[in-house]
CSV table of N, CA and C and ligand atoms in Angstrom, one decimal:
chain,number,residue,atom,x,y,z
A,1,MET,N,-12.8,1.5,11.7
A,1,MET,CA,-12.5,1.0,13.1
A,1,MET,C,-11.1,0.5,13.1
A,2,SER,N,-10.4,0.8,14.2
A,2,SER,CA,-9.0,0.3,14.3
A,2,SER,C,-9.0,-1.1,14.8
A,3,THR,N,-8.1,-1.9,14.3
A,3,THR,CA,-8.0,-3.3,14.8
A,3,THR,C,-6.7,-3.5,15.5
A,4,PRO,N,-6.7,-3.7,16.8
A,4,PRO,CA,-5.5,-3.6,17.7
A,4,PRO,C,-4.4,-4.5,17.3
A,5,ASP,N,-4.7,-5.7,16.8
A,5,ASP,CA,-3.6,-6.6,16.5
A,5,ASP,C,-3.1,-6.5,15.0
A,6,CYS,N,-3.6,-5.4,14.3
A,6,CYS,CA,-3.2,-5.2,12.9
A,6,CYS,C,-2.0,-4.3,12.8
A,7,LEU,N,-0.9,-4.8,12.2
A,7,LEU,CA,0.3,-4.1,12.1
A,7,LEU,C,0.1,-2.6,11.5
A,8,PHE,N,-0.7,-2.5,10.4
A,8,PHE,CA,-0.8,-1.2,9.8
A,8,PHE,C,-1.7,-0.3,10.6
A,9,CYS,N,-2.7,-0.8,11.3
A,9,CYS,CA,-3.5,0.0,12.3
A,9,CYS,C,-2.6,0.5,13.3
A,10,ARG,N,-1.6,-0.3,13.7
A,10,ARG,CA,-0.6,0.2,14.8
A,10,ARG,C,0.3,1.3,14.2
A,11,ILE,N,0.6,1.2,13.0
A,11,ILE,CA,1.4,2.3,12.3
A,11,ILE,C,0.6,3.5,12.3
A,12,VAL,N,-0.7,3.4,11.9
A,12,VAL,CA,-1.6,4.6,11.9
A,12,VAL,C,-1.7,5.2,13.3
A,13,ALA,N,-1.8,4.4,14.3
A,13,ALA,CA,-1.9,4.9,15.7
A,13,ALA,C,-0.6,5.4,16.2
A,14,GLY,N,0.5,5.3,15.5
A,14,GLY,CA,1.8,5.8,15.9
A,14,GLY,C,2.5,4.8,16.9
A,15,GLU,N,2.0,3.6,17.1
A,15,GLU,CA,2.6,2.6,18.0
A,15,GLU,C,3.8,1.9,17.5
A,16,ILE,N,3.9,1.9,16.1
A,16,ILE,CA,5.0,1.3,15.4
A,16,ILE,C,5.6,2.4,14.5
A,17,PRO,N,6.9,2.7,14.5
A,17,PRO,CA,7.4,3.7,13.7
A,17,PRO,C,7.4,3.4,12.2
A,18,ALA,N,7.3,4.4,11.4
A,18,ALA,CA,7.3,4.2,9.9
A,18,ALA,C,7.8,5.5,9.3
A,19,THR,N,8.4,5.4,8.2
A,19,THR,CA,8.9,6.6,7.4
A,19,THR,C,7.7,7.0,6.6
A,20,VAL,N,7.0,8.0,7.1
A,20,VAL,CA,5.8,8.5,6.4
A,20,VAL,C,6.2,9.5,5.4
A,21,VAL,N,5.7,9.4,4.2
A,21,VAL,CA,6.0,10.3,3.1
A,21,VAL,C,4.8,11.2,2.8
A,22,ARG,N,3.6,10.8,3.1
A,22,ARG,CA,2.5,11.6,2.9
A,22,ARG,C,1.3,11.2,3.8
A,23,GLU,N,0.6,12.2,4.3
A,23,GLU,CA,-0.6,11.8,5.2
A,23,GLU,C,-1.7,12.8,4.8
A,24,THR,N,-2.9,12.2,4.7
A,24,THR,CA,-4.1,13.0,4.5
A,24,THR,C,-5.0,12.6,5.7
A,25,PRO,N,-6.2,13.3,5.8
A,25,PRO,CA,-7.1,12.9,6.9
A,25,PRO,C,-7.5,11.4,6.9
A,26,THR,N,-7.5,10.8,5.7
A,26,THR,CA,-8.0,9.4,5.6
A,26,THR,C,-7.0,8.4,5.1
A,27,THR,N,-5.8,8.8,4.7
A,27,THR,CA,-4.8,7.9,4.1
A,27,THR,C,-3.4,8.2,4.7
A,28,LEU,N,-2.6,7.2,4.6
A,28,LEU,CA,-1.2,7.3,5.0
A,28,LEU,C,-0.3,6.6,4.0
A,29,ALA,N,0.8,7.2,3.7
A,29,ALA,CA,1.8,6.6,2.8
A,29,ALA,C,3.2,6.5,3.5
A,30,PHE,N,3.8,5.4,3.5
A,30,PHE,CA,5.0,5.2,4.2
A,30,PHE,C,5.9,4.2,3.4
A,31,ARG,N,7.2,4.3,3.7
A,31,ARG,CA,8.2,3.4,2.9
A,31,ARG,C,8.1,2.0,3.4
A,32,ASP,N,8.1,1.0,2.5
A,32,ASP,CA,8.1,-0.4,2.8
A,32,ASP,C,9.4,-0.7,3.5
A,33,ILE,N,9.3,-1.5,4.6
A,33,ILE,CA,10.5,-1.8,5.4
A,33,ILE,C,11.5,-2.7,4.6
A,34,SER,N,11.0,-3.4,3.6
A,34,SER,CA,11.9,-4.3,2.8
A,34,SER,C,11.7,-3.9,1.3
A,35,PRO,N,12.3,-2.8,0.9
A,35,PRO,CA,11.9,-2.3,-0.5
A,35,PRO,C,12.4,-3.3,-1.6
A,36,LYS,N,11.5,-3.4,-2.6
A,36,LYS,CA,11.8,-4.2,-3.7
A,36,LYS,C,12.1,-3.4,-5.0
A,37,ALA,N,12.2,-2.1,-4.8
A,37,ALA,CA,12.6,-1.2,-5.9
A,37,ALA,C,13.1,0.1,-5.3
A,38,PRO,N,13.8,0.9,-6.1
A,38,PRO,CA,14.4,2.2,-5.5
A,38,PRO,C,13.3,3.0,-4.8
A,39,VAL,N,12.1,3.0,-5.3
A,39,VAL,CA,11.0,3.6,-4.6
A,39,VAL,C,10.0,2.5,-4.3
A,40,HIS,N,9.7,2.3,-3.1
A,40,HIS,CA,8.7,1.3,-2.7
A,40,HIS,C,7.9,1.9,-1.5
A,41,VAL,N,6.7,2.4,-1.8
A,41,VAL,CA,5.9,3.1,-0.8
A,41,VAL,C,4.6,2.3,-0.6
A,42,LEU,N,4.1,2.1,0.6
A,42,LEU,CA,2.8,1.5,0.8
A,42,LEU,C,1.8,2.6,1.1
A,43,VAL,N,0.7,2.6,0.5
A,43,VAL,CA,-0.4,3.6,0.6
A,43,VAL,C,-1.6,2.9,1.2
A,44,ILE,N,-2.1,3.3,2.3
A,44,ILE,CA,-3.2,2.6,3.0
A,44,ILE,C,-4.3,3.6,3.4
A,45,PRO,N,-5.5,3.1,3.5
A,45,PRO,CA,-6.6,3.9,4.2
A,45,PRO,C,-6.3,3.8,5.7
A,46,LYS,N,-6.5,4.8,6.4
A,46,LYS,CA,-6.3,4.8,7.9
A,46,LYS,C,-7.3,3.8,8.5
A,47,GLU,N,-8.5,3.8,7.9
A,47,GLU,CA,-9.5,2.9,8.5
A,47,GLU,C,-9.2,1.5,8.0
A,48,HIS,N,-9.5,0.5,8.9
A,48,HIS,CA,-9.1,-0.9,8.6
A,48,HIS,C,-10.1,-1.5,7.7
A,49,TYR,N,-9.6,-1.9,6.5
A,49,TYR,CA,-10.2,-2.9,5.6
A,49,TYR,C,-9.2,-4.0,5.3
A,50,ALA,N,-9.7,-5.2,5.3
A,50,ALA,CA,-8.8,-6.4,5.2
A,50,ALA,C,-8.0,-6.4,3.9
A,51,ASP,N,-8.7,-5.9,2.8
A,51,ASP,CA,-8.0,-6.0,1.5
A,51,ASP,C,-8.7,-5.0,0.6
A,52,VAL,N,-8.2,-4.9,-0.6
A,52,VAL,CA,-8.7,-4.0,-1.6
A,52,VAL,C,-10.2,-4.3,-2.0
A,53,ALA,N,-10.5,-5.6,-2.0
A,53,ALA,CA,-11.9,-6.0,-2.4
A,53,ALA,C,-12.9,-5.4,-1.4
A,54,THR,N,-12.6,-5.6,-0.1
A,54,THR,CA,-13.6,-5.1,0.9
A,54,THR,C,-13.5,-3.6,1.0
A,55,LEU,N,-12.4,-3.0,0.7
A,55,LEU,CA,-12.3,-1.5,0.7
A,55,LEU,C,-13.1,-1.0,-0.5
A,56,GLY,N,-12.8,-1.6,-1.7
A,56,GLY,CA,-13.5,-1.1,-2.9
A,56,GLY,C,-15.0,-1.2,-2.8
A,57,GLN,N,-15.5,-2.3,-2.2
A,57,GLN,CA,-16.9,-2.5,-2.1
A,57,GLN,C,-17.5,-1.7,-1.0
A,58,GLY,N,-16.7,-1.6,0.1
A,58,GLY,CA,-17.2,-1.0,1.4
A,58,GLY,C,-17.2,0.5,1.4
A,59,ASP,N,-16.2,1.1,0.7
A,59,ASP,CA,-16.1,2.6,0.7
A,59,ASP,C,-15.3,3.0,-0.6
A,60,PRO,N,-16.0,3.0,-1.7
A,60,PRO,CA,-15.3,3.3,-3.0
A,60,PRO,C,-14.7,4.7,-2.9
A,61,ALA,N,-15.3,5.7,-2.2
A,61,ALA,CA,-14.7,7.0,-2.2
A,61,ALA,C,-13.3,6.9,-1.5
A,62,LEU,N,-13.2,6.2,-0.4
A,62,LEU,CA,-12.0,6.0,0.3
A,62,LEU,C,-10.9,5.3,-0.6
A,63,ALA,N,-11.4,4.3,-1.3
A,63,ALA,CA,-10.5,3.6,-2.3
A,63,ALA,C,-9.9,4.7,-3.3
A,64,GLY,N,-10.8,5.6,-3.7
A,64,GLY,CA,-10.3,6.7,-4.6
A,64,GLY,C,-9.3,7.6,-3.9
A,65,GLU,N,-9.5,7.8,-2.6
A,65,GLU,CA,-8.5,8.7,-1.9
A,65,GLU,C,-7.2,8.0,-1.8
A,66,VAL,N,-7.2,6.6,-1.6
A,66,VAL,CA,-5.9,5.9,-1.6
A,66,VAL,C,-5.2,6.1,-3.0
A,67,LEU,N,-6.0,6.0,-4.1
A,67,LEU,CA,-5.4,6.2,-5.4
A,67,LEU,C,-4.9,7.6,-5.5
A,68,ALA,N,-5.6,8.6,-5.0
A,68,ALA,CA,-5.1,10.0,-5.2
A,68,ALA,C,-3.9,10.2,-4.4
A,69,THR,N,-3.8,9.6,-3.2
A,69,THR,CA,-2.5,9.7,-2.4
A,69,THR,C,-1.4,9.0,-3.1
A,70,ALA,N,-1.7,7.8,-3.7
A,70,ALA,CA,-0.6,7.1,-4.4
A,70,ALA,C,-0.1,8.0,-5.6
A,71,ALA,N,-1.0,8.7,-6.3
A,71,ALA,CA,-0.6,9.5,-7.4
A,71,ALA,C,0.2,10.7,-6.9
A,72,ALA,N,-0.2,11.3,-5.8
A,72,ALA,CA,0.6,12.4,-5.3
A,72,ALA,C,2.0,12.0,-4.9
A,73,VAL,N,2.1,10.8,-4.3
A,73,VAL,CA,3.4,10.3,-3.9
A,73,VAL,C,4.3,10.0,-5.1
A,74,ALA,N,3.6,9.4,-6.1
A,74,ALA,CA,4.3,9.1,-7.4
A,74,ALA,C,4.9,10.4,-8.0
A,75,GLU,N,4.1,11.5,-7.9
A,75,GLU,CA,4.6,12.8,-8.4
A,75,GLU,C,5.8,13.3,-7.5
A,76,ASP,N,5.6,13.2,-6.2
A,76,ASP,CA,6.6,13.7,-5.2
A,76,ASP,C,7.9,12.9,-5.5
A,77,GLU,N,7.8,11.6,-5.8
A,77,GLU,CA,9.0,10.8,-5.9
A,77,GLU,C,9.6,10.8,-7.3
A,78,GLY,N,9.0,11.7,-8.2
A,78,GLY,CA,9.5,11.9,-9.6
A,78,GLY,C,9.2,10.7,-10.5
A,79,LEU,N,8.1,10.0,-10.3
A,79,LEU,CA,7.9,8.7,-11.0
A,79,LEU,C,7.0,9.0,-12.2
A,80,LEU,N,6.4,10.1,-12.4
A,80,LEU,CA,5.3,10.3,-13.4
A,80,LEU,C,5.9,10.2,-14.8
A,81,GLY,N,7.2,10.6,-15.0
A,81,GLY,CA,7.7,10.6,-16.3
A,81,GLY,C,8.0,9.2,-16.8
A,82,ASP,N,8.8,8.4,-16.0
A,82,ASP,CA,9.2,7.1,-16.5
A,82,ASP,C,8.2,6.0,-16.1
A,83,GLY,N,7.2,6.3,-15.3
A,83,GLY,CA,6.2,5.4,-15.0
A,83,GLY,C,6.5,4.6,-13.7
A,84,PHE,N,5.5,3.8,-13.3
A,84,PHE,CA,5.6,3.1,-12.0
A,84,PHE,C,4.6,2.0,-12.0
A,85,ARG,N,4.5,1.2,-11.0
A,85,ARG,CA,3.5,0.1,-10.8
A,85,ARG,C,2.8,0.3,-9.5
A,86,LEU,N,1.5,0.1,-9.6
A,86,LEU,CA,0.6,0.3,-8.4
A,86,LEU,C,-0.1,-1.1,-8.2
A,87,MET,N,0.1,-1.7,-7.1
A,87,MET,CA,-0.3,-3.1,-7.0
A,87,MET,C,-0.9,-3.4,-5.6
A,88,PHE,N,-2.0,-4.2,-5.6
A,88,PHE,CA,-2.7,-4.6,-4.4
A,88,PHE,C,-2.6,-6.1,-4.3
A,89,ASN,N,-1.7,-6.7,-3.6
A,89,ASN,CA,-1.8,-8.2,-3.4
A,89,ASN,C,-3.0,-8.5,-2.6
A,90,THR,N,-3.7,-9.5,-3.0
A,90,THR,CA,-5.0,-9.8,-2.3
A,90,THR,C,-5.1,-11.3,-2.1
A,91,GLY,N,-5.3,-11.7,-0.8
A,91,GLY,CA,-5.6,-13.1,-0.5
A,91,GLY,C,-4.4,-14.0,-0.7
A,92,ALA,N,-4.7,-15.3,-0.6
A,92,ALA,CA,-3.6,-16.3,-0.7
A,92,ALA,C,-2.9,-16.3,-2.0
A,93,TYR,N,-3.7,-16.4,-3.1
A,93,TYR,CA,-3.1,-16.5,-4.4
A,93,TYR,C,-2.4,-15.2,-4.8
A,94,GLY,N,-2.8,-14.1,-4.2
A,94,GLY,CA,-2.2,-12.8,-4.5
A,94,GLY,C,-0.9,-12.5,-3.6
A,95,GLY,N,-0.7,-13.4,-2.7
A,95,GLY,CA,0.5,-13.3,-1.9
A,95,GLY,C,0.4,-12.3,-0.8
A,96,GLN,N,-0.8,-11.9,-0.4
A,96,GLN,CA,-1.0,-10.9,0.7
A,96,GLN,C,-0.5,-11.4,2.0
A,97,GLU,N,0.3,-10.6,2.7
A,97,GLU,CA,0.9,-11.0,4.0
A,97,GLU,C,0.3,-10.1,5.2
A,98,VAL,N,0.0,-8.9,4.9
A,98,VAL,CA,-0.6,-8.0,5.9
A,98,VAL,C,-2.0,-7.7,5.5
A,99,PHE,N,-3.0,-8.0,6.4
A,99,PHE,CA,-4.4,-8.0,6.0
A,99,PHE,C,-5.0,-6.7,6.4
A,100,HIS,N,-4.4,-5.6,6.0
A,100,HIS,CA,-4.9,-4.2,6.0
A,100,HIS,C,-4.7,-3.7,4.6
A,101,ALA,N,-5.7,-3.3,3.9
A,101,ALA,CA,-5.6,-3.0,2.5
A,101,ALA,C,-4.4,-2.0,2.3
A,102,HIS,N,-3.6,-2.3,1.3
A,102,HIS,CA,-2.5,-1.4,1.0
A,102,HIS,C,-2.1,-1.5,-0.5
A,103,ALA,N,-1.8,-0.4,-1.1
A,103,ALA,CA,-1.2,-0.3,-2.4
A,103,ALA,C,0.3,-0.3,-2.3
A,104,HIS,N,1.0,-1.1,-3.1
A,104,HIS,CA,2.4,-1.0,-3.3
A,104,HIS,C,2.7,-0.1,-4.4
A,105,LEU,N,3.4,1.1,-4.2
A,105,LEU,CA,3.8,2.0,-5.2
A,105,LEU,C,5.3,1.7,-5.5
A,106,LEU,N,5.6,1.2,-6.7
A,106,LEU,CA,6.9,0.7,-7.0
A,106,LEU,C,7.4,1.5,-8.2
A,107,GLY,N,8.7,1.9,-8.2
A,107,GLY,CA,9.3,2.7,-9.3
A,107,GLY,C,10.7,3.0,-9.1
A,108,GLY,N,11.2,3.9,-10.0
A,108,GLY,CA,12.6,4.3,-9.9
A,108,GLY,C,13.6,3.5,-10.7
A,109,ALA,N,13.1,2.4,-11.4
A,109,ALA,CA,13.9,1.6,-12.3
A,109,ALA,C,12.9,0.8,-13.1
A,110,PRO,N,13.3,0.3,-14.2
A,110,PRO,CA,12.4,-0.6,-15.0
A,110,PRO,C,12.1,-1.8,-14.1
A,111,LEU,N,10.8,-2.2,-14.0
A,111,LEU,CA,10.3,-3.2,-13.1
A,111,LEU,C,10.2,-4.6,-13.6
A,112,GLY,N,10.4,-4.7,-14.9
A,112,GLY,CA,10.4,-6.1,-15.5
A,112,GLY,C,9.0,-6.5,-15.7
A,113,PRO,N,8.8,-7.8,-16.0
A,113,PRO,CA,7.5,-8.3,-16.4
A,113,PRO,C,6.5,-8.2,-15.2
A,114,MET,N,5.3,-8.3,-15.5
A,114,MET,CA,4.2,-8.1,-14.5
A,114,MET,C,4.3,-9.2,-13.5
A,115,LEU,N,4.6,-10.5,-14.0
A,115,LEU,CA,4.7,-11.6,-13.1
A,115,LEU,C,6.1,-12.3,-13.4
A,116,ALA,N,6.6,-12.9,-12.3
A,116,ALA,CA,7.9,-13.6,-12.5
A,116,ALA,C,7.8,-14.7,-13.5
A,117,ARG,N,6.6,-15.4,-13.5
A,117,ARG,CA,6.4,-16.5,-14.4
A,117,ARG,C,5.1,-16.3,-15.2
A,118,ASP,N,5.0,-16.8,-16.4
A,118,ASP,CA,3.8,-16.7,-17.2
A,118,ASP,C,3.0,-18.0,-16.8
A,119,LEU,N,1.8,-17.7,-16.1
A,119,LEU,CA,1.0,-18.8,-15.6
A,119,LEU,C,-0.2,-19.1,-16.5
A,120,ALA,N,-0.3,-18.4,-17.6
A,120,ALA,CA,-1.5,-18.7,-18.5
A,120,ALA,C,-1.3,-20.0,-19.2
B,1,5GP,P1,1.8,-7.8,1.2
B,1,5GP,O1,2.7,-9.0,1.0
B,1,5GP,O2,0.8,-8.0,2.2
B,1,5GP,O3,1.2,-7.3,-0.1
B,1,5GP,O4,2.8,-6.6,1.6
B,1,5GP,C1,3.1,-6.4,2.9
B,1,5GP,C2,4.3,-5.4,2.9
B,1,5GP,O5,4.5,-4.9,4.2
B,1,5GP,C3,5.6,-6.1,2.5
B,1,5GP,O6,6.2,-5.5,1.3
B,1,5GP,C4,6.5,-5.9,3.8
B,1,5GP,O7,7.9,-5.6,3.4
B,1,5GP,C5,5.8,-4.7,4.4
B,1,5GP,N1,6.0,-4.6,5.8
B,1,5GP,C6,5.9,-5.6,6.7
B,1,5GP,N2,6.1,-5.2,8.0
B,1,5GP,C7,6.3,-3.9,7.9
B,1,5GP,C8,6.6,-2.9,8.9
B,1,5GP,O8,6.7,-3.1,10.1
B,1,5GP,N3,6.8,-1.6,8.4
B,1,5GP,C9,6.8,-1.3,7.1
B,1,5GP,N4,7.0,0.0,6.7
B,1,5GP,N5,6.5,-2.2,6.1
B,1,5GP,C10,6.3,-3.5,6.5
B,2,ZN,ZN1,-5.6,-2.5,10.1
């Protein structure tokens, strides 16, 4: 179901422009508006799920399609050789800002440590 006040639902609906790099019947991949790496693509399910937890539990097959699209984009962007990072920020501690599930596909340069600080 589409959520009218959701930014990424509006991108899916074509109401807000985005640089789309791949589209499947159920997923969309587009460049992040504020890239944090030479390659920074967001991969989303077209259907609205607030985060990866509700997506993974609500529709595991669709979650798998998001991963398959991310892998295809990684290949298209030439990331398979040197590697990349695939990340789902979730909730307040995860730093999530847009509450429509999305994978960040990051690559094109060494990405450094997994976290800016060691919190353990
Ligand atoms: P989050 O912090 O929720 O994991 O990531 C949200 C991401 O969406 C951020 O990296 C931000 O730059 C990106 N973003 C926010 N608004 C837009 C937009 O209108 N278009 C695109 N392409 N990306 C956006
Ligand atoms: Zn949405």
